[in-house]
Tab-separated table of C-alpha atoms and ligand atoms in Angstrom:
chain	number	residue	atom	x	y	z
A	294	MET	CA	142.709	147.296	212.119
A	295	ASP	CA	145.797	148.858	211.113
A	296	LYS	CA	145.869	152.459	210.867
A	297	TYR	CA	147.904	155.459	209.400
A	298	ILE	CA	148.236	158.396	211.704
A	299	ILE	CA	149.046	161.713	210.099
A	300	ASN	CA	149.438	165.153	211.579
A	301	GLY	CA	148.896	167.182	208.698
A	302	GLY	CA	150.276	170.704	207.408
A	303	ARG	CA	153.967	169.928	206.584
A	304	ARG	CA	155.477	170.364	203.071
A	305	LEU	CA	157.235	167.607	201.635
A	306	TYR	CA	161.184	167.898	200.855
A	307	GLY	CA	163.804	165.732	199.592
A	308	GLU	CA	164.236	162.514	197.573
A	309	VAL	CA	162.195	159.523	197.077
A	310	GLU	CA	162.886	156.205	195.177
A	311	ILE	CA	160.304	154.607	193.163
A	312	SER	CA	159.864	150.828	193.305
A	313	GLY	CA	159.248	148.350	190.547
A	314	ALA	CA	155.801	148.720	188.636
A	315	LYS	CA	153.194	146.659	190.457
A	316	ASN	CA	150.897	146.145	187.456
A	317	ALA	CA	154.027	144.549	185.682
A	318	ALA	CA	155.076	142.509	188.797
A	319	VAL	CA	151.521	141.077	189.228
A	320	ALA	CA	151.596	139.804	185.792
A	321	ILE	CA	154.959	138.729	185.446
A	322	ILE	CA	155.106	136.569	188.750
A	323	PRO	CA	152.209	134.193	187.051
A	324	ALA	CA	153.841	134.371	183.484
A	325	ALA	CA	156.988	132.710	185.299
A	326	LEU	CA	154.732	129.544	185.866
A	327	MET	CA	155.273	128.831	182.017
A	328	VAL	CA	159.181	129.285	182.321
A	329	ASP	CA	161.042	125.996	182.026
A	330	GLY	CA	164.165	127.353	184.096
A	331	VAL	CA	164.959	129.950	186.706
A	332	CYS	CA	163.809	133.683	186.110
A	333	ARG	CA	165.936	135.920	188.239
A	334	ILE	CA	163.376	139.115	188.667
A	335	GLU	CA	164.788	142.343	189.697
A	336	ASN	CA	163.215	145.685	190.915
A	337	MET	CA	160.224	143.494	192.179
A	338	PRO	CA	158.316	145.767	194.460
A	339	GLN	CA	157.577	144.590	198.047
A	340	ILE	CA	153.958	145.039	198.519
A	341	SER	CA	151.465	142.549	199.556
A	342	ASP	CA	149.812	141.787	196.149
A	343	THR	CA	153.261	140.395	195.045
A	344	ASP	CA	153.670	138.511	198.441
A	345	MET	CA	150.429	137.096	197.674
A	346	LEU	CA	151.139	135.884	194.110
A	347	MET	CA	154.478	134.450	194.903
A	348	SER	CA	152.720	132.661	197.683
A	349	ILE	CA	150.125	131.057	195.249
A	350	ILE	CA	152.551	129.997	192.801
A	351	SER	CA	154.652	128.498	195.351
A	352	ALA	CA	151.523	126.461	196.229
A	353	PHE	CA	151.903	125.170	192.662
A	354	GLY	CA	155.327	123.940	193.514
A	355	ALA	CA	157.517	127.119	192.309
A	356	GLN	CA	160.683	127.595	194.228
A	357	ILE	CA	161.232	131.031	195.275
A	358	LYS	CA	164.485	132.332	196.556
A	359	VAL	CA	164.378	135.793	197.724
A	360	ILE	CA	167.929	137.125	197.112
A	361	ASP	CA	167.760	140.682	198.204
A	362	ARG	CA	165.079	143.308	198.859
A	363	THR	CA	164.087	143.797	195.466
A	364	THR	CA	165.496	140.562	193.678
A	365	VAL	CA	163.947	137.113	193.680
A	366	GLU	CA	164.424	133.926	191.684
A	367	ILE	CA	161.483	131.851	190.548
A	368	ASP	CA	162.193	128.321	189.650
A	369	CYS	CA	158.850	126.769	188.171
A	370	ARG	CA	160.439	123.590	186.644
A	371	SER	CA	158.643	121.469	188.899
A	372	VAL	CA	155.407	123.130	189.280
A	373	HIS	CA	152.168	120.777	188.858
A	374	ASN	CA	148.626	121.851	188.520
A	375	CYS	CA	146.760	120.729	191.734
A	376	ASP	CA	146.812	122.295	195.240
A	377	ALA	CA	145.675	125.523	194.103
A	378	PRO	CA	144.923	128.117	196.808
A	379	PHE	CA	141.992	129.321	195.887
A	380	GLU	CA	141.172	131.496	199.045
A	381	LYS	CA	144.496	133.433	198.289
A	382	MET	CA	143.396	133.594	194.546
A	383	ARG	CA	140.048	135.121	195.282
A	384	ARG	CA	141.586	138.001	197.154
A	385	ILE	CA	143.382	139.281	194.373
A	386	ARG	CA	142.748	140.878	190.974
A	387	ALA	CA	145.675	139.809	188.999
A	388	SER	CA	144.963	136.071	189.852
A	389	TYR	CA	143.147	136.068	186.536
A	390	TYR	CA	146.827	136.056	184.851
A	391	LEU	CA	146.976	132.467	186.140
A	392	ILE	CA	144.270	131.545	183.716
A	393	GLY	CA	146.524	132.396	180.797
A	394	ALA	CA	149.654	130.880	182.495
A	395	MET	CA	148.275	127.807	183.172
A	396	LEU	CA	146.647	127.438	180.182
A	397	GLY	CA	149.977	127.945	178.597
A	398	ARG	CA	151.877	125.720	180.747
A	399	PHE	CA	149.438	122.902	181.465
A	400	GLY	CA	146.647	123.247	178.826
A	401	LYS	CA	144.364	123.446	181.753
A	402	ALA	CA	143.319	126.076	184.440
A	403	LYS	CA	140.944	126.391	187.369
A	404	THR	CA	140.838	129.576	189.297
A	405	THR	CA	138.642	131.571	191.293
A	406	MET	CA	137.007	134.693	189.956
A	407	PRO	CA	139.166	137.459	190.596
A	408	GLY	CA	139.021	139.821	193.500
A	409	GLY	CA	140.687	143.009	194.049
A	410	CYS	CA	139.697	146.580	194.250
A	411	ASN	CA	135.963	147.134	193.676
A	412	PHE	CA	135.125	149.985	191.530
A	413	GLY	CA	132.006	148.676	189.901
A	414	VAL	CA	131.440	145.545	187.640
A	415	ARG	CA	134.890	144.116	186.592
A	416	PRO	CA	134.018	141.720	183.999
A	417	ILE	CA	136.589	139.427	182.379
A	418	ASP	CA	134.487	138.462	179.244
A	419	GLN	CA	137.422	139.913	176.895
A	420	HIS	CA	139.860	137.644	178.791
A	421	ILE	CA	137.675	134.604	178.297
A	422	LYS	CA	136.826	135.464	174.537
A	423	GLY	CA	140.635	135.536	173.879
A	424	MET	CA	141.042	132.261	175.590
A	425	VAL	CA	138.156	130.798	173.682
A	426	ALA	CA	139.387	132.203	170.252
A	427	MET	CA	142.474	130.324	171.031
A	428	GLY	CA	140.741	126.984	171.321
A	429	ALA	CA	139.979	126.934	175.055
A	430	LYS	CA	136.678	125.638	176.540
A	431	VAL	CA	135.833	128.274	179.253
A	432	GLU	CA	133.242	127.817	181.916
A	433	VAL	CA	132.403	130.196	184.704
A	434	LYS	CA	130.523	128.389	187.624
A	435	ASN	CA	130.034	129.108	191.390
A	436	GLY	CA	132.806	131.630	191.423
A	437	PHE	CA	135.371	129.490	189.769
A	438	VAL	CA	136.693	129.769	185.913
A	439	TYR	CA	137.404	126.436	184.456
A	440	ALA	CA	139.339	126.275	181.286
A	441	ASP	CA	140.414	123.436	179.135
A	442	ALA	CA	142.486	123.874	176.174
A	443	HIS	CA	141.459	121.464	173.177
A	444	GLU	CA	144.330	118.638	172.995
A	445	GLY	CA	146.267	120.159	175.660
A	446	ARG	CA	147.612	123.133	173.856
A	447	LEU	CA	146.212	126.525	172.817
A	448	HIS	CA	146.567	127.644	169.232
A	449	GLY	CA	147.135	131.081	167.754
A	450	ALA	CA	144.314	133.114	166.828
A	451	ARG	CA	143.005	136.672	165.664
A	452	ILE	CA	141.475	138.615	168.532
A	453	TYR	CA	139.904	141.890	168.432
A	454	LEU	CA	138.917	143.211	172.031
A	455	ASP	CA	135.620	145.136	172.010
A	456	LYS	CA	136.967	147.037	174.964
A	457	VAL	CA	140.676	148.200	175.571
A	458	SER	CA	141.568	146.114	178.394
A	459	VAL	CA	144.897	146.137	180.109
A	460	GLY	CA	144.227	142.482	181.784
A	461	ALA	CA	142.953	141.038	178.654
A	462	THR	CA	145.870	142.191	176.515
A	463	ILE	CA	148.232	141.014	179.054
A	464	ASN	CA	146.430	137.752	179.714
A	465	ILE	CA	146.179	136.887	176.090
A	466	MET	CA	149.565	137.947	175.253
A	467	ILE	CA	150.832	135.447	178.153
A	468	ALA	CA	148.780	132.413	176.800
A	469	ALA	CA	149.710	132.980	173.294
A	470	ALA	CA	153.475	132.889	174.347
A	471	MET	CA	153.223	129.101	174.156
A	472	ALA	CA	150.591	128.469	171.624
A	473	LYS	CA	150.657	126.838	168.376
A	474	GLY	CA	150.989	129.463	165.711
A	475	LYS	CA	150.577	133.336	165.503
A	476	THR	CA	148.218	135.475	167.751
A	477	ILE	CA	147.124	138.762	166.668
A	478	ILE	CA	145.496	140.966	169.365
A	479	GLU	CA	143.769	144.022	168.015
A	480	ASN	CA	142.449	147.022	169.990
A	481	ALA	CA	145.115	145.910	172.436
A	482	ALA	CA	145.918	148.484	175.508
A	483	ARG	CA	149.191	150.189	175.328
A	484	GLU	CA	149.968	150.871	178.918
A	485	PRO	CA	153.911	150.805	179.862
A	486	HIS	CA	153.399	147.463	181.781
A	487	ILE	CA	152.139	145.739	178.963
A	488	VAL	CA	155.275	146.696	176.993
A	489	ASP	CA	157.169	145.366	180.263
A	490	VAL	CA	155.531	142.092	180.486
A	491	ALA	CA	156.078	141.478	176.603
A	492	ASN	CA	159.899	142.259	177.329
A	493	PHE	CA	159.912	139.854	180.219
A	494	LEU	CA	158.428	137.199	177.897
A	495	ASN	CA	160.726	137.959	174.924
A	496	SER	CA	163.761	137.904	177.298
A	497	MET	CA	162.610	134.168	178.519
A	498	GLY	CA	162.506	133.283	174.903
A	499	ALA	CA	159.034	134.433	173.554
A	500	ASP	CA	158.490	136.294	170.295
A	501	VAL	CA	155.978	139.018	171.112
A	502	ARG	CA	156.026	142.015	168.996
A	503	GLY	CA	154.115	145.419	168.772
A	504	ALA	CA	153.580	145.691	172.359
A	505	GLY	CA	152.708	149.387	173.386
A	506	THR	CA	150.801	149.791	170.111
A	507	ASP	CA	147.237	148.726	169.439
A	508	THR	CA	148.125	145.443	167.415
A	509	ILE	CA	150.368	142.638	169.151
A	510	LYS	CA	151.460	139.703	167.414
A	511	VAL	CA	152.771	136.576	169.194
A	512	ASN	CA	154.317	133.782	167.367
A	513	GLY	CA	153.974	130.981	169.797
A	514	VAL	CA	157.324	129.097	170.932
A	515	GLU	CA	157.627	125.575	172.335
A	516	ARG	CA	159.359	126.611	175.327
A	517	LEU	CA	160.292	129.362	177.575
A	518	HIS	CA	163.830	129.449	179.304
A	519	GLY	CA	165.272	131.024	182.220
A	520	GLY	CA	166.785	134.589	182.482
A	521	THR	CA	167.197	137.696	184.312
A	522	TYR	CA	164.799	140.776	184.177
A	523	SER	CA	164.482	143.871	185.616
A	524	ILE	CA	160.795	145.424	186.343
A	525	ILE	CA	159.831	148.845	184.933
A	526	PRO	CA	159.587	151.698	187.720
A	527	ASP	CA	156.054	152.147	188.917
A	528	GLN	CA	154.257	154.834	186.980
A	529	ILE	CA	151.383	155.244	189.471
A	530	GLU	CA	153.663	155.284	192.681
A	531	ALA	CA	155.509	158.135	191.221
A	532	GLY	CA	152.386	160.012	190.022
A	533	THR	CA	151.311	159.678	193.463
A	534	TYR	CA	154.233	161.446	195.064
A	535	MET	CA	153.971	163.899	192.313
A	536	MET	CA	150.499	164.681	193.353
A	537	ALA	CA	151.401	164.415	197.114
A	538	VAL	CA	154.022	167.204	196.575
A	539	ALA	CA	151.370	169.217	194.389
A	540	ALA	CA	149.038	169.155	197.249
A	541	THR	CA	151.535	169.871	200.203
A	542	GLY	CA	153.762	172.273	198.430
A	543	GLY	CA	157.399	171.870	198.513
A	544	GLU	CA	160.233	170.471	196.471
A	545	VAL	CA	160.882	166.602	195.976
A	546	ARG	CA	163.097	164.846	193.410
A	547	ILE	CA	161.558	161.630	192.537
A	548	ASN	CA	164.167	158.860	191.191
A	549	ASN	CA	164.283	155.687	189.495
A	550	ILE	CA	161.564	156.610	187.022
A	551	ILE	CA	160.806	156.836	183.299
A	552	PRO	CA	159.672	160.270	182.666
A	553	LYS	CA	158.111	159.632	179.331
A	554	HIS	CA	155.583	157.423	181.425
A	555	LEU	CA	154.684	160.237	183.510
A	556	GLU	CA	154.201	162.969	180.700
A	557	CYS	CA	150.201	162.930	181.031
A	558	ILE	CA	150.472	163.539	184.838
A	559	SER	CA	153.257	166.162	184.520
A	560	ALA	CA	151.147	167.988	181.985
A	561	LYS	CA	148.337	168.225	184.201
A	562	LEU	CA	150.450	169.418	187.050
A	563	VAL	CA	151.886	171.987	184.841
A	564	GLU	CA	148.314	173.400	184.137
A	565	MET	CA	147.915	173.279	187.977
A	566	GLY	CA	150.769	175.565	188.739
A	567	VAL	CA	153.286	173.164	189.596
A	568	GLU	CA	156.974	173.290	188.299
A	569	VAL	CA	158.027	170.079	186.878
A	570	GLN	CA	161.728	169.614	185.840
A	571	GLU	CA	162.314	166.220	183.662
A	572	LEU	CA	165.963	164.727	184.258
A	573	GLU	CA	167.049	161.578	182.650
A	574	ASP	CA	165.496	159.127	185.106
A	575	ALA	CA	163.976	161.607	187.587
A	576	LEU	CA	161.710	164.412	187.898
A	577	VAL	CA	161.874	167.320	190.324
A	578	ILE	CA	158.380	168.506	191.493
A	579	ARG	CA	158.302	171.913	193.216
A	580	ARG	CA	155.171	174.178	194.630
A	581	GLU	CA	155.279	177.168	195.943
A	582	GLY	CA	152.527	179.248	194.707
A	583	PRO	CA	148.636	178.453	194.581
A	584	LEU	CA	146.970	175.503	192.847
A	585	ARG	CA	145.260	176.215	189.992
A	586	PRO	CA	142.110	174.229	189.091
A	587	THR	CA	142.077	172.110	185.789
A	588	ASN	CA	140.012	169.408	183.966
A	589	VAL	CA	140.651	165.835	183.595
A	590	LYS	CA	139.369	162.964	181.976
A	591	THR	CA	140.738	159.709	182.481
A	592	LEU	CA	141.517	157.194	179.598
A	593	PRO	CA	143.621	154.040	178.623
A	594	TYR	CA	147.400	154.970	177.813
A	595	PRO	CA	148.673	157.510	176.896
A	596	GLY	CA	145.496	159.262	178.601
A	597	PHE	CA	145.763	160.470	182.045
A	598	PRO	CA	145.534	156.856	184.008
A	599	THR	CA	142.290	156.220	185.959
A	600	ASP	CA	144.683	155.008	188.832
A	601	MET	CA	145.683	158.442	189.329
A	602	GLN	CA	141.952	159.791	189.469
A	603	PRO	CA	141.627	159.950	193.201
A	604	GLN	CA	145.000	161.413	193.803
A	605	ILE	CA	144.491	164.271	191.484
A	606	SER	CA	140.949	165.005	192.718
A	607	THR	CA	142.401	165.328	196.177
A	608	ALA	CA	145.011	167.518	194.894
A	609	LEU	CA	142.194	169.913	193.247
A	610	CYS	CA	140.613	169.993	196.216
A	611	PHE	CA	143.195	172.786	197.268
A	612	ALA	CA	142.989	174.689	194.082
A	613	GLU	CA	141.642	178.074	193.684
A	614	GLY	CA	138.411	177.491	191.536
A	615	THR	CA	136.264	174.660	190.016
A	616	SER	CA	137.898	171.576	188.542
A	617	PHE	CA	135.873	168.832	186.591
A	618	VAL	CA	137.115	165.360	186.705
A	619	THR	CA	135.577	162.672	184.485
A	620	GLU	CA	136.218	158.985	184.956
A	621	GLY	CA	136.620	157.448	181.444
A	622	VAL	CA	137.462	153.839	182.637
A	623	TRP	CA	135.375	152.614	185.613
A	624	ASP	CA	131.863	152.963	186.265
A	625	ASN	CA	132.105	153.598	190.008
A	626	ARG	CA	135.423	155.274	191.327
A	627	TYR	CA	134.116	157.872	193.434
A	628	LYS	CA	133.467	155.993	196.696
A	629	TYR	CA	136.222	157.744	198.616
A	630	VAL	CA	134.710	161.237	197.818
A	631	ASN	CA	132.320	160.779	200.939
A	632	GLU	CA	135.535	160.260	202.882
A	633	LEU	CA	137.145	163.500	201.722
A	634	ARG	CA	133.849	165.425	202.401
A	635	LYS	CA	134.346	164.169	205.935
A	636	MET	CA	137.634	166.422	205.770
A	637	GLY	CA	135.439	169.260	204.441
A	638	ALA	CA	136.033	168.826	200.835
A	639	ASN	CA	133.630	170.429	198.289
A	640	ILE	CA	133.102	167.772	195.744
A	641	GLU	CA	129.656	166.705	194.139
A	642	VAL	CA	129.705	163.536	191.787
A	643	SER	CA	127.276	163.321	189.120
A	644	GLY	CA	127.587	160.264	186.864
A	645	ARG	CA	131.218	159.890	186.009
A	646	THR	CA	132.061	163.513	186.781
A	647	ALA	CA	133.218	165.251	189.830
A	648	VAL	CA	132.649	168.738	190.245
A	649	ILE	CA	135.441	169.846	192.850
A	650	GLU	CA	135.305	173.549	194.317
A	651	GLY	CA	138.477	174.049	195.927
A	652	VAL	CA	138.601	174.982	199.617
A	653	PRO	CA	141.306	176.705	201.516
A	654	CYS	CA	141.703	173.731	203.929
A	655	LEU	CA	140.816	170.614	204.994
A	656	THR	CA	140.427	169.084	208.516
A	657	GLY	CA	141.522	166.047	209.888
A	658	ALA	CA	139.250	163.178	210.547
A	659	PRO	CA	138.871	159.336	210.955
A	660	VAL	CA	138.628	158.123	207.101
A	661	ALA	CA	138.637	154.709	205.549
A	662	ALA	CA	140.831	153.619	202.549
A	663	CYS	CA	138.070	152.393	200.171
A	664	ASP	CA	140.679	150.638	197.906
A	665	LEU	CA	144.277	150.965	196.848
A	666	ARG	CA	144.428	154.422	194.987
A	667	ALA	CA	141.487	155.737	197.091
A	668	GLY	CA	143.704	154.927	200.110
A	669	ALA	CA	146.859	156.832	198.836
A	670	ALA	CA	144.399	159.701	198.095
A	671	MET	CA	143.074	159.798	201.737
A	672	VAL	CA	146.945	159.811	202.835
A	673	ILE	CA	147.597	163.001	200.617
A	674	ALA	CA	144.405	164.673	201.978
A	675	GLY	CA	145.717	163.795	205.534
A	676	LEU	CA	149.209	165.207	204.675
A	677	CYS	CA	147.565	168.791	203.802
A	678	ALA	CA	144.955	168.787	206.512
A	679	ARG	CA	145.009	170.751	209.756
A	680	GLY	CA	144.999	168.435	212.540
A	681	VAL	CA	145.058	164.541	212.801
A	682	THR	CA	143.811	162.189	209.928
A	683	GLU	CA	143.465	158.342	210.742
A	684	VAL	CA	143.256	156.386	207.969
A	685	GLU	CA	141.855	152.796	208.183
A	686	ASP	CA	141.783	150.017	206.082
A	687	VAL	CA	145.321	150.611	205.071
A	688	HIS	CA	145.807	146.848	204.163
A	689	PHE	CA	144.677	148.165	200.637
A	690	ILE	CA	147.332	150.850	200.314
A	691	GLU	CA	149.884	148.042	201.276
A	692	ARG	CA	148.585	146.052	198.369
A	693	GLY	CA	150.369	148.403	195.903
A	694	TYR	CA	152.877	151.038	197.771
A	695	GLU	CA	156.107	149.809	199.030
A	696	ASP	CA	156.958	151.391	202.270
A	697	PHE	CA	154.525	154.234	201.945
A	698	VAL	CA	154.730	155.514	205.387
A	699	GLY	CA	158.666	155.159	205.519
A	700	LYS	CA	158.936	157.023	202.178
A	701	LEU	CA	156.724	159.922	203.138
A	702	MET	CA	158.710	160.438	206.634
A	703	GLN	CA	161.749	160.575	204.487
A	704	LEU	CA	160.243	163.484	202.919
A	705	GLY	CA	159.340	165.092	206.235
A	706	ALA	CA	155.671	164.034	206.636
A	707	ASP	CA	154.346	163.499	209.946
A	708	ILE	CA	152.901	160.155	209.734
A	709	SER	CA	152.923	156.718	211.689
A	710	VAL	CA	151.522	153.125	211.293
A	711	ARG	CA	149.430	151.720	214.356
A	712	ARG	CA	149.531	148.200	213.602
A	713	ASP	CA	146.725	146.075	215.177
A	714	PRO	CA	147.750	142.899	216.940
A	715	GLU	CA	144.415	141.361	215.815
A	716	GLU	CA	144.996	142.118	212.194
A	717	PRO	CA	145.894	139.019	210.129
A	718	GLU	CA	149.767	139.252	209.592
A	719	ARG	CA	150.975	139.994	206.055
A	720	ILE	CA	152.926	137.055	203.973
A	721	GLN	CA	156.317	137.980	204.368
A	722	LEU	CA	158.829	136.162	202.078
A	723	VAL	CA	162.250	135.828	203.753
A	724	VAL	CA	165.867	136.341	202.278
A	725	VAL	CA	167.534	133.041	201.985
B	1962	UD1	C1	144.323	147.183	185.254
B	1962	UD1	C2	144.792	147.751	186.524
B	1962	UD1	C3	143.925	148.626	187.520
B	1962	UD1	C4	143.655	149.887	186.305
B	1962	UD1	C5	142.908	149.182	185.030
B	1962	UD1	C6	142.717	150.324	183.895
B	1962	UD1	C7	146.029	145.576	187.167
B	1962	UD1	C8	146.151	144.340	187.990
B	1962	UD1	N1	145.157	146.629	187.473
B	1962	UD1	O1	142.999	146.635	185.751
B	1962	UD1	O2	144.694	149.080	188.428
B	1962	UD1	O3	142.714	150.680	187.003
B	1962	UD1	O4	143.737	147.960	184.468
B	1962	UD1	O5	143.926	151.056	183.833
B	1962	UD1	O6	146.760	145.786	186.222
B	1962	UD1	N2	136.506	145.247	180.853
B	1962	UD1	C9	135.450	144.604	180.105
B	1962	UD1	N3	135.818	143.182	180.141
B	1962	UD1	C10	137.111	142.646	180.138
B	1962	UD1	C11	137.961	143.434	180.738
B	1962	UD1	C12	137.613	144.740	181.122
B	1962	UD1	O7	134.560	145.115	179.912
B	1962	UD1	O8	137.092	141.510	180.020
B	1962	UD1	C13	136.226	146.603	180.882
B	1962	UD1	C14	136.451	147.110	182.455
B	1962	UD1	O9	135.146	146.980	182.948
B	1962	UD1	C15	136.895	148.535	182.307
B	1962	UD1	C16	137.692	148.562	181.240
B	1962	UD1	O10	137.445	147.355	180.649
B	1962	UD1	O11	135.683	149.281	182.364
B	1962	UD1	C17	139.219	148.534	181.677
B	1962	UD1	O12	139.457	147.446	182.419
B	1962	UD1	P1	141.021	146.810	182.343
B	1962	UD1	O13	141.955	147.398	181.500
B	1962	UD1	O14	140.663	145.475	181.911
B	1962	UD1	O15	141.290	146.717	184.041
B	1962	UD1	P2	141.869	145.711	184.769
B	1962	UD1	O16	143.029	144.870	183.863
B	1962	UD1	O17	141.139	144.999	185.457
């Protein structure tokens, strides 16, 4: 299998450019299915999840033109509701957005139950509750989701989410964009990518208001038209580089970011003794002295993101003292701790809390990327460890980090990729 080989012990210095937000892109690509025109999407991250979704919507008849490295044009004027590539859908969590988009476009959807990273049970009951409230009949059978809108079109509804869910909020917002009448989503999630998807829909003619607050109102429109949209920078990719510099030491300027989206991460780094200098669309992260321990609880935005939990836990392995990290979103997001222990980390997990005793150093070892963010955490551990770390299962990392190895090399890391000729080839979209 493909591996990253890391020779640890180098501090990071220089500048890194942050790509477009994965979690916005993976919703915007399915949402483009509803657009009766050409969507030109800029700042599209080059990661395997977006490649996979574009290949899924091309199977529905979407015409995709790759204009340059970060710009694609998606033309869904001639999409049809057959030939669904179920095997591909099964491999990706965000394929649940196809339910909302296809219901919006065709009044009917058949998708697989979503796959993606496994951090415990990942139900979609709140997505289904929303679609049902909007008049869809939804059935989950043998790993498939069947949804059918009464008389071929959803209608607006008032939906209270029992759980603050990013996916359900976005999915309902997408489906409601072309429903008949007004939809109100209460107890909505407020992540930056929710605002981004709302902005994308609005730039294509939708009427979505209140995204970024806990009440979102969507006035359904008859048609979405084409347009140009630029995806926001990736909060978690930026946070990962921030945590990598905190762990290795050094000084890195992180460019193309929105500092507001990173405030919760910056605040924790300052508590840990890391200098954070905020510029207009960049942050400079500097760490010379020792790392201090801190306590973290992950929460929905604007709380500390669960998708940064493995990375901060890894950085805290090097702090001088004891840190407590509590996972407030997922039931089971500590599988990577066993991998860190192989490198000498001193972490005990009890329920949803990890107790981390800082150690002077970790030792390189063969470790696995258990999921996307856990994989990034293994890379951070490897960058700091004494000796060589081999990270396996890097296909998880490549789902969400554009050119992780290249960007780290540019910062002075000693890291390389060993590709396995037997590994199935990544779907590559070519510039036309
Ligand atoms: C999204 C992100 C993921 C991130 C998570 C939380 C994408 C593609 N993925 O995942 O990286 O970790 O937000 O920030 O954007 N829940 C239910 N019923 C539902 C839906 C969710 O009970 O119908 C629960 C989940 O089990 C979890 C919590 O709600 O405990 C949050 O999940 P949710 O915000 O929906 O996560 P995802 O959208 O799957």
